[in-house]
PDB file of C-alpha atoms in Angstrom:
ATOM      1  CA  MET A   1      -0.029 -76.324  24.152  1.00  0.00           C
ATOM      2  CA  PHE A   2       0.733 -72.619  23.802  1.00  0.00           C
ATOM      3  CA  THR A   3       1.363 -69.622  26.041  1.00  0.00           C
ATOM      4  CA  GLY A   4      -0.416 -66.822  24.197  1.00  0.00           C
ATOM      5  CA  ILE A   5       2.838 -64.959  23.536  1.00  0.00           C
ATOM      6  CA  ILE A   6       2.794 -64.248  19.807  1.00  0.00           C
ATOM      7  CA  GLU A   7       6.069 -64.834  17.931  1.00  0.00           C
ATOM      8  CA  LYS A   8       5.253 -63.157  14.626  1.00  0.00           C
ATOM      9  CA  THR A   9       2.452 -62.414  12.234  1.00  0.00           C
ATOM     10  CA  SER A  10       2.202 -64.421   9.027  1.00  0.00           C
ATOM     11  CA  LYS A  11       0.379 -63.488   5.826  1.00  0.00           C
ATOM     12  CA  VAL A  12      -2.173 -65.564   3.944  1.00  0.00           C
ATOM     13  CA  VAL A  13      -1.045 -65.863   0.314  1.00  0.00           C
ATOM     14  CA  ASN A  14      -3.405 -68.506  -1.103  1.00  0.00           C
ATOM     15  CA  ILE A  15      -6.568 -70.434  -0.182  1.00  0.00           C
ATOM     16  CA  GLU A  16      -7.744 -73.659  -1.815  1.00  0.00           C
ATOM     17  CA  GLN A  17     -10.918 -75.600  -1.031  1.00  0.00           C
ATOM     18  CA  GLU A  18     -11.043 -79.387  -1.291  1.00  0.00           C
ATOM     19  CA  GLY A  19     -14.454 -80.750  -0.347  1.00  0.00           C
ATOM     20  CA  THR A  20     -15.182 -79.279   3.094  1.00  0.00           C
ATOM     21  CA  ASN A  21     -11.480 -78.743   3.822  1.00  0.00           C
ATOM     22  CA  PHE A  22      -9.603 -75.497   3.253  1.00  0.00           C
ATOM     23  CA  HIS A  23      -5.866 -75.417   2.572  1.00  0.00           C
ATOM     24  CA  PHE A  24      -4.246 -72.140   3.610  1.00  0.00           C
ATOM     25  CA  THR A  25      -0.832 -71.155   2.302  1.00  0.00           C
ATOM     26  CA  LEU A  26       0.896 -68.637   4.572  1.00  0.00           C
ATOM     27  CA  GLU A  27       4.198 -66.795   4.401  1.00  0.00           C
ATOM     28  CA  ILE A  28       6.569 -66.233   7.317  1.00  0.00           C
ATOM     29  CA  ASP A  29      10.292 -65.538   7.625  1.00  0.00           C
ATOM     30  CA  PHE A  30      11.057 -68.598   9.803  1.00  0.00           C
ATOM     31  CA  ALA A  31       9.452 -71.139   7.444  1.00  0.00           C
ATOM     32  CA  ASP A  32      12.837 -72.905   7.175  1.00  0.00           C
ATOM     33  CA  GLU A  33      12.599 -73.741  10.902  1.00  0.00           C
ATOM     34  CA  LEU A  34       9.224 -75.457  10.586  1.00  0.00           C
ATOM     35  CA  ALA A  35       8.533 -79.168  10.166  1.00  0.00           C
ATOM     36  CA  ILE A  36       5.751 -81.283   8.692  1.00  0.00           C
ATOM     37  CA  ASP A  37       3.224 -82.415  11.364  1.00  0.00           C
ATOM     38  CA  GLN A  38       4.248 -79.508  13.625  1.00  0.00           C
ATOM     39  CA  SER A  39       1.427 -77.778  15.490  1.00  0.00           C
ATOM     40  CA  MET A  40       1.238 -73.996  15.343  1.00  0.00           C
ATOM     41  CA  ALA A  41      -1.419 -71.599  16.620  1.00  0.00           C
ATOM     42  CA  HIS A  42      -2.928 -69.282  14.003  1.00  0.00           C
ATOM     43  CA  ASP A  43      -5.017 -66.514  15.578  1.00  0.00           C
ATOM     44  CA  GLY A  44      -5.234 -68.908  18.507  1.00  0.00           C
ATOM     45  CA  CYS A  45      -6.383 -71.891  16.435  1.00  0.00           C
ATOM     46  CA  CYS A  46      -4.081 -74.931  16.555  1.00  0.00           C
ATOM     47  CA  LEU A  47      -3.394 -76.138  13.006  1.00  0.00           C
ATOM     48  CA  THR A  48      -0.991 -78.784  11.674  1.00  0.00           C
ATOM     49  CA  ILE A  49       1.628 -77.913   9.077  1.00  0.00           C
ATOM     50  CA  VAL A  50       1.202 -80.243   6.087  1.00  0.00           C
ATOM     51  CA  LYS A  51       3.580 -78.717   3.520  1.00  0.00           C
ATOM     52  CA  ILE A  52       6.586 -76.384   3.518  1.00  0.00           C
ATOM     53  CA  ASP A  53       8.314 -74.421   0.755  1.00  0.00           C
ATOM     54  CA  LYS A  54      11.488 -73.122   2.396  1.00  0.00           C
ATOM     55  CA  GLU A  55      12.624 -71.184  -0.683  1.00  0.00           C
ATOM     56  CA  LYS A  56       9.419 -69.160  -0.827  1.00  0.00           C
ATOM     57  CA  LYS A  57       9.222 -69.029   2.999  1.00  0.00           C
ATOM     58  CA  GLN A  58       5.732 -70.495   2.804  1.00  0.00           C
ATOM     59  CA  TYR A  59       3.856 -73.348   4.476  1.00  0.00           C
ATOM     60  CA  VAL A  60       0.406 -74.915   4.251  1.00  0.00           C
ATOM     61  CA  VAL A  61      -2.113 -75.786   6.965  1.00  0.00           C
ATOM     62  CA  THR A  62      -5.494 -77.462   6.544  1.00  0.00           C
ATOM     63  CA  ALA A  63      -8.715 -76.575   8.352  1.00  0.00           C
ATOM     64  CA  MET A  64     -11.672 -78.956   8.383  1.00  0.00           C
ATOM     65  CA  ASP A  65     -15.333 -77.966   8.376  1.00  0.00           C
ATOM     66  CA  GLU A  66     -15.636 -77.970  12.202  1.00  0.00           C
ATOM     67  CA  THR A  67     -12.741 -75.518  12.465  1.00  0.00           C
ATOM     68  CA  MET A  68     -14.183 -73.254   9.787  1.00  0.00           C
ATOM     69  CA  LEU A  69     -17.541 -73.134  11.575  1.00  0.00           C
ATOM     70  CA  LYS A  70     -16.180 -72.253  15.023  1.00  0.00           C
ATOM     71  CA  THR A  71     -13.375 -69.828  14.169  1.00  0.00           C
ATOM     72  CA  ASN A  72     -12.755 -66.702  12.120  1.00  0.00           C
ATOM     73  CA  LEU A  73     -10.838 -68.616   9.426  1.00  0.00           C
ATOM     74  CA  SER A  74     -13.791 -68.169   7.071  1.00  0.00           C
ATOM     75  CA  THR A  75     -12.981 -64.436   7.031  1.00  0.00           C
ATOM     76  CA  TRP A  76      -9.377 -65.001   5.913  1.00  0.00           C
ATOM     77  CA  LYS A  77      -8.384 -63.950   2.417  1.00  0.00           C
ATOM     78  CA  PRO A  78      -5.061 -63.388   0.615  1.00  0.00           C
ATOM     79  CA  GLY A  79      -3.258 -60.625   2.480  1.00  0.00           C
ATOM     80  CA  THR A  80      -4.853 -61.336   5.878  1.00  0.00           C
ATOM     81  CA  GLU A  81      -2.395 -60.854   8.733  1.00  0.00           C
ATOM     82  CA  VAL A  82      -2.438 -63.769  11.206  1.00  0.00           C
ATOM     83  CA  ASN A  83      -0.919 -64.087  14.697  1.00  0.00           C
ATOM     84  CA  VAL A  84       1.242 -67.210  14.994  1.00  0.00           C
ATOM     85  CA  GLU A  85       2.891 -69.047  17.862  1.00  0.00           C
ATOM     86  CA  ARG A  86       4.736 -72.342  17.781  1.00  0.00           C
ATOM     87  CA  ALA A  87       4.034 -74.887  20.526  1.00  0.00           C
ATOM     88  CA  MET A  88       5.648 -74.012  23.854  1.00  0.00           C
ATOM     89  CA  LYS A  89       8.954 -75.491  24.953  1.00  0.00           C
ATOM     90  CA  MET A  90       9.264 -77.049  28.390  1.00  0.00           C
ATOM     91  CA  ASP A  91      12.707 -75.559  29.043  1.00  0.00           C
ATOM     92  CA  GLY A  92      11.775 -71.888  29.246  1.00  0.00           C
ATOM     93  CA  ARG A  93       9.682 -69.392  31.193  1.00  0.00           C
ATOM     94  CA  PHE A  94       5.915 -69.602  30.962  1.00  0.00           C
ATOM     95  CA  ASP A  95       5.145 -65.963  30.186  1.00  0.00           C
ATOM     96  CA  GLY A  96       1.436 -66.042  29.307  1.00  0.00           C
ATOM     97  CA  HIS A  97      -1.194 -68.550  30.400  1.00  0.00           C
ATOM     98  CA  ILE A  98      -2.150 -72.053  29.257  1.00  0.00           C
ATOM     99  CA  VAL A  99      -3.618 -71.727  25.769  1.00  0.00           C
ATOM    100  CA  GLN A 100      -4.689 -74.994  24.172  1.00  0.00           C
ATOM    101  CA  GLY A 101      -5.295 -73.659  20.686  1.00  0.00           C
ATOM    102  CA  HIS A 102      -8.882 -74.962  20.892  1.00  0.00           C
ATOM    103  CA  VAL A 103     -11.036 -71.970  19.987  1.00  0.00           C
ATOM    104  CA  ASP A 104     -14.304 -71.846  21.939  1.00  0.00           C
ATOM    105  CA  GLN A 105     -16.060 -69.444  19.594  1.00  0.00           C
ATOM    106  CA  THR A 106     -15.711 -66.118  17.841  1.00  0.00           C
ATOM    107  CA  ALA A 107     -16.331 -62.679  19.309  1.00  0.00           C
ATOM    108  CA  THR A 108     -16.955 -59.341  17.642  1.00  0.00           C
ATOM    109  CA  CYS A 109     -15.061 -56.159  18.420  1.00  0.00           C
ATOM    110  CA  THR A 110     -17.601 -53.487  19.333  1.00  0.00           C
ATOM    111  CA  LYS A 111     -15.409 -50.540  20.315  1.00  0.00           C
ATOM    112  CA  VAL A 112     -11.769 -49.427  20.307  1.00  0.00           C
ATOM    113  CA  VAL A 113     -10.698 -46.645  22.666  1.00  0.00           C
ATOM    114  CA  ASP A 114      -7.328 -44.893  22.355  1.00  0.00           C
ATOM    115  CA  GLU A 115      -6.255 -44.245  25.947  1.00  0.00           C
ATOM    116  CA  ASP A 116      -3.125 -42.191  25.123  1.00  0.00           C
ATOM    117  CA  GLY A 117      -0.511 -44.890  25.632  1.00  0.00           C
ATOM    118  CA  SER A 118      -2.684 -47.986  25.477  1.00  0.00           C
ATOM    119  CA  TRP A 119      -5.805 -49.182  23.698  1.00  0.00           C
ATOM    120  CA  ARG A 120      -8.980 -50.624  25.214  1.00  0.00           C
ATOM    121  CA  TYR A 121     -10.848 -53.146  23.076  1.00  0.00           C
ATOM    122  CA  TYR A 122     -14.427 -54.219  23.794  1.00  0.00           C
ATOM    123  CA  PHE A 123     -15.845 -57.527  22.572  1.00  0.00           C
ATOM    124  CA  GLU A 124     -19.218 -59.261  22.561  1.00  0.00           C
ATOM    125  CA  TYR A 125     -19.803 -63.016  22.265  1.00  0.00           C
ATOM    126  CA  ASP A 126     -22.725 -65.446  22.301  1.00  0.00           C
ATOM    127  CA  GLN A 127     -22.974 -67.139  25.692  1.00  0.00           C
ATOM    128  CA  LYS A 128     -25.364 -69.736  24.275  1.00  0.00           C
ATOM    129  CA  LYS A 129     -22.684 -71.072  21.917  1.00  0.00           C
ATOM    130  CA  ALA A 130     -20.095 -71.609  24.649  1.00  0.00           C
ATOM    131  CA  PRO A 131     -21.517 -70.817  28.098  1.00  0.00           C
ATOM    132  CA  SER A 132     -18.194 -69.836  29.596  1.00  0.00           C
ATOM    133  CA  ILE A 133     -17.590 -66.688  31.564  1.00  0.00           C
ATOM    134  CA  THR A 134     -14.883 -64.109  32.012  1.00  0.00           C
ATOM    135  CA  VAL A 135     -13.818 -62.587  35.314  1.00  0.00           C
ATOM    136  CA  PRO A 136     -12.031 -59.287  35.995  1.00  0.00           C
ATOM    137  CA  LYS A 137      -8.250 -59.831  36.052  1.00  0.00           C
ATOM    138  CA  GLY A 138      -8.755 -63.319  34.624  1.00  0.00           C
ATOM    139  CA  SER A 139      -7.049 -64.622  31.490  1.00  0.00           C
ATOM    140  CA  ILE A 140      -8.440 -64.912  27.985  1.00  0.00           C
ATOM    141  CA  SER A 141      -6.930 -65.620  24.576  1.00  0.00           C
ATOM    142  CA  ILE A 142      -7.937 -63.363  21.680  1.00  0.00           C
ATOM    143  CA  ASN A 143      -6.572 -64.418  18.287  1.00  0.00           C
ATOM    144  CA  GLY A 144      -4.032 -66.406  20.295  1.00  0.00           C
ATOM    145  CA  VAL A 145      -2.855 -63.447  22.392  1.00  0.00           C
ATOM    146  CA  SER A 146      -2.789 -64.034  26.155  1.00  0.00           C
ATOM    147  CA  LEU A 147      -4.540 -61.070  27.763  1.00  0.00           C
ATOM    148  CA  THR A 148      -6.037 -59.958  31.068  1.00  0.00           C
ATOM    149  CA  VAL A 149      -9.753 -59.178  31.259  1.00  0.00           C
ATOM    150  CA  VAL A 150     -10.562 -55.616  32.370  1.00  0.00           C
ATOM    151  CA  ASP A 151     -14.354 -55.227  32.173  1.00  0.00           C
ATOM    152  CA  SER A 152     -16.470 -58.375  32.485  1.00  0.00           C
ATOM    153  CA  GLU A 153     -20.218 -58.644  31.884  1.00  0.00           C
ATOM    154  CA  PRO A 154     -22.393 -61.494  30.601  1.00  0.00           C
ATOM    155  CA  GLY A 155     -21.558 -61.823  26.917  1.00  0.00           C
ATOM    156  CA  MET A 156     -19.105 -58.893  26.979  1.00  0.00           C
ATOM    157  CA  PHE A 157     -15.576 -58.147  28.102  1.00  0.00           C
ATOM    158  CA  SER A 158     -12.756 -55.705  27.448  1.00  0.00           C
ATOM    159  CA  VAL A 159      -8.967 -55.897  27.415  1.00  0.00           C
ATOM    160  CA  SER A 160      -6.203 -53.287  27.306  1.00  0.00           C
ATOM    161  CA  ILE A 161      -3.267 -53.483  24.905  1.00  0.00           C
ATOM    162  CA  ILE A 162       0.173 -51.958  25.382  1.00  0.00           C
ATOM    163  CA  PRO A 163       1.995 -50.421  22.379  1.00  0.00           C
ATOM    164  CA  TYR A 164       4.267 -53.458  21.916  1.00  0.00           C
ATOM    165  CA  THR A 165       1.319 -55.844  21.599  1.00  0.00           C
ATOM    166  CA  HIS A 166      -0.479 -53.378  19.347  1.00  0.00           C
ATOM    167  CA  GLN A 167       2.535 -53.297  17.037  1.00  0.00           C
ATOM    168  CA  VAL A 168       3.614 -56.952  16.822  1.00  0.00           C
ATOM    169  CA  THR A 169       0.177 -58.639  16.656  1.00  0.00           C
ATOM    170  CA  ASN A 170      -2.777 -58.110  14.350  1.00  0.00           C
ATOM    171  CA  PHE A 171      -4.610 -56.074  17.003  1.00  0.00           C
ATOM    172  CA  HIS A 172      -3.633 -52.950  15.064  1.00  0.00           C
ATOM    173  CA  ASN A 173      -6.049 -54.110  12.355  1.00  0.00           C
ATOM    174  CA  PHE A 174      -9.049 -54.422  14.687  1.00  0.00           C
ATOM    175  CA  VAL A 175     -11.985 -52.075  14.163  1.00  0.00           C
ATOM    176  CA  PRO A 176     -15.613 -52.309  15.319  1.00  0.00           C
ATOM    177  CA  GLY A 177     -17.039 -55.330  13.508  1.00  0.00           C
ATOM    178  CA  THR A 178     -13.790 -57.335  13.387  1.00  0.00           C
ATOM    179  CA  VAL A 179     -14.416 -61.008  14.159  1.00  0.00           C
ATOM    180  CA  VAL A 180     -11.815 -62.689  16.380  1.00  0.00           C
ATOM    181  CA  ASN A 181     -11.180 -66.119  17.885  1.00  0.00           C
ATOM    182  CA  ILE A 182     -11.510 -66.453  21.651  1.00  0.00           C
ATOM    183  CA  GLU A 183     -10.465 -69.221  24.003  1.00  0.00           C
ATOM    184  CA  PHE A 184     -11.645 -68.960  27.595  1.00  0.00           C
ATOM    185  CA  ASP A 185      -9.288 -69.861  30.437  1.00  0.00           C
ATOM    186  CA  VAL A 186      -9.131 -73.666  30.649  1.00  0.00           C
ATOM    187  CA  PHE A 187      -9.148 -73.690  34.463  1.00  0.00           C
ATOM    188  CA  GLY A 188     -12.224 -71.473  34.500  1.00  0.00           C
ATOM    189  CA  LYS A 189     -14.001 -73.860  32.124  1.00  0.00           C
ATOM    190  CA  TYR A 190     -13.296 -76.839  34.383  1.00  0.00           C
ATOM    191  CA  VAL A 191     -14.498 -74.950  37.463  1.00  0.00           C
ATOM    192  CA  GLN A 192     -17.672 -73.932  35.677  1.00  0.00           C
ATOM    193  CA  ARG A 193     -18.345 -77.508  34.523  1.00  0.00           C
ATOM    194  CA  LEU A 194     -17.853 -78.841  38.066  1.00  0.00           C
ATOM    195  CA  MET A 195     -20.207 -76.220  39.474  1.00  0.00           C
ATOM    196  CA  GLU A 196     -22.852 -77.166  36.928  1.00  0.00           C
ATOM    197  CA  GLN A 197     -22.361 -80.882  37.588  1.00  0.00           C
ATOM    198  CA  TYR A 198     -22.864 -80.495  41.335  1.00  0.00           C
ATOM    199  CA  GLY A 199     -25.716 -78.034  41.080  1.00  0.00           C
ATOM    200  CA  PHE A 200     -23.977 -74.818  42.123  1.00  0.00           C
ATOM    201  CA  LYS A 201     -25.522 -71.730  40.561  1.00  0.00           C
ATOM    202  CA  PRO A 202     -23.078 -68.900  39.802  1.00  0.00           C
ATOM    203  CA  ALA A 203     -23.903 -65.566  41.424  1.00  0.00           C
ATOM    204  CA  THR A 204     -25.431 -63.015  39.079  1.00  0.00           C
ATOM    205  CA  GLN A 205     -24.213 -59.466  38.736  1.00  0.00           C
ATOM    206  CA  GLY A 206     -24.722 -57.556  42.003  1.00  0.00           C
ATOM    207  CA  GLU A 207     -25.325 -60.570  44.227  1.00  0.00           C
TER     208      GLU A 207
END
């Protein structure tokens, strides 16, 4: 389980394919603190560390075919900057929201607006792939970053980013057309499933 508070960005240095699996080698300055079998979120996708080279400050994670199909990992290449967060500790403050590291689908950045002190990012996603919804002031994870929804429409939402988040995450690389991983709020997904199970129809826009 994660909180959506990004620790660092890591850099992809090598990619190897073995059958339908992809082995990603990444570089980060706290590689000597990592451990084999440790879970770590990469752009919001929970991956298991399978190898560590502490001298080179590198580690390896493996993504199976299902992960490659549902996330933006297929767009990674050597040099790609990736948001990373180690699993949350139970002895500290919970600063973001519950992020499972289970990516629901990808979304595409459609617009970036510089608001003179913050940035507004607009995204579109396919509701048919994962029929979850966003709500204004609700939580969403984008590339593993815990954020608050600003605008919310069917298949579209926006978020605002402060300068700190813009600097320390890979949001500063986003341009129209950038594909990102999104994870909808887990509580919202359970509520939606219960409503569907008991025959409640969500109100449409304007009702």
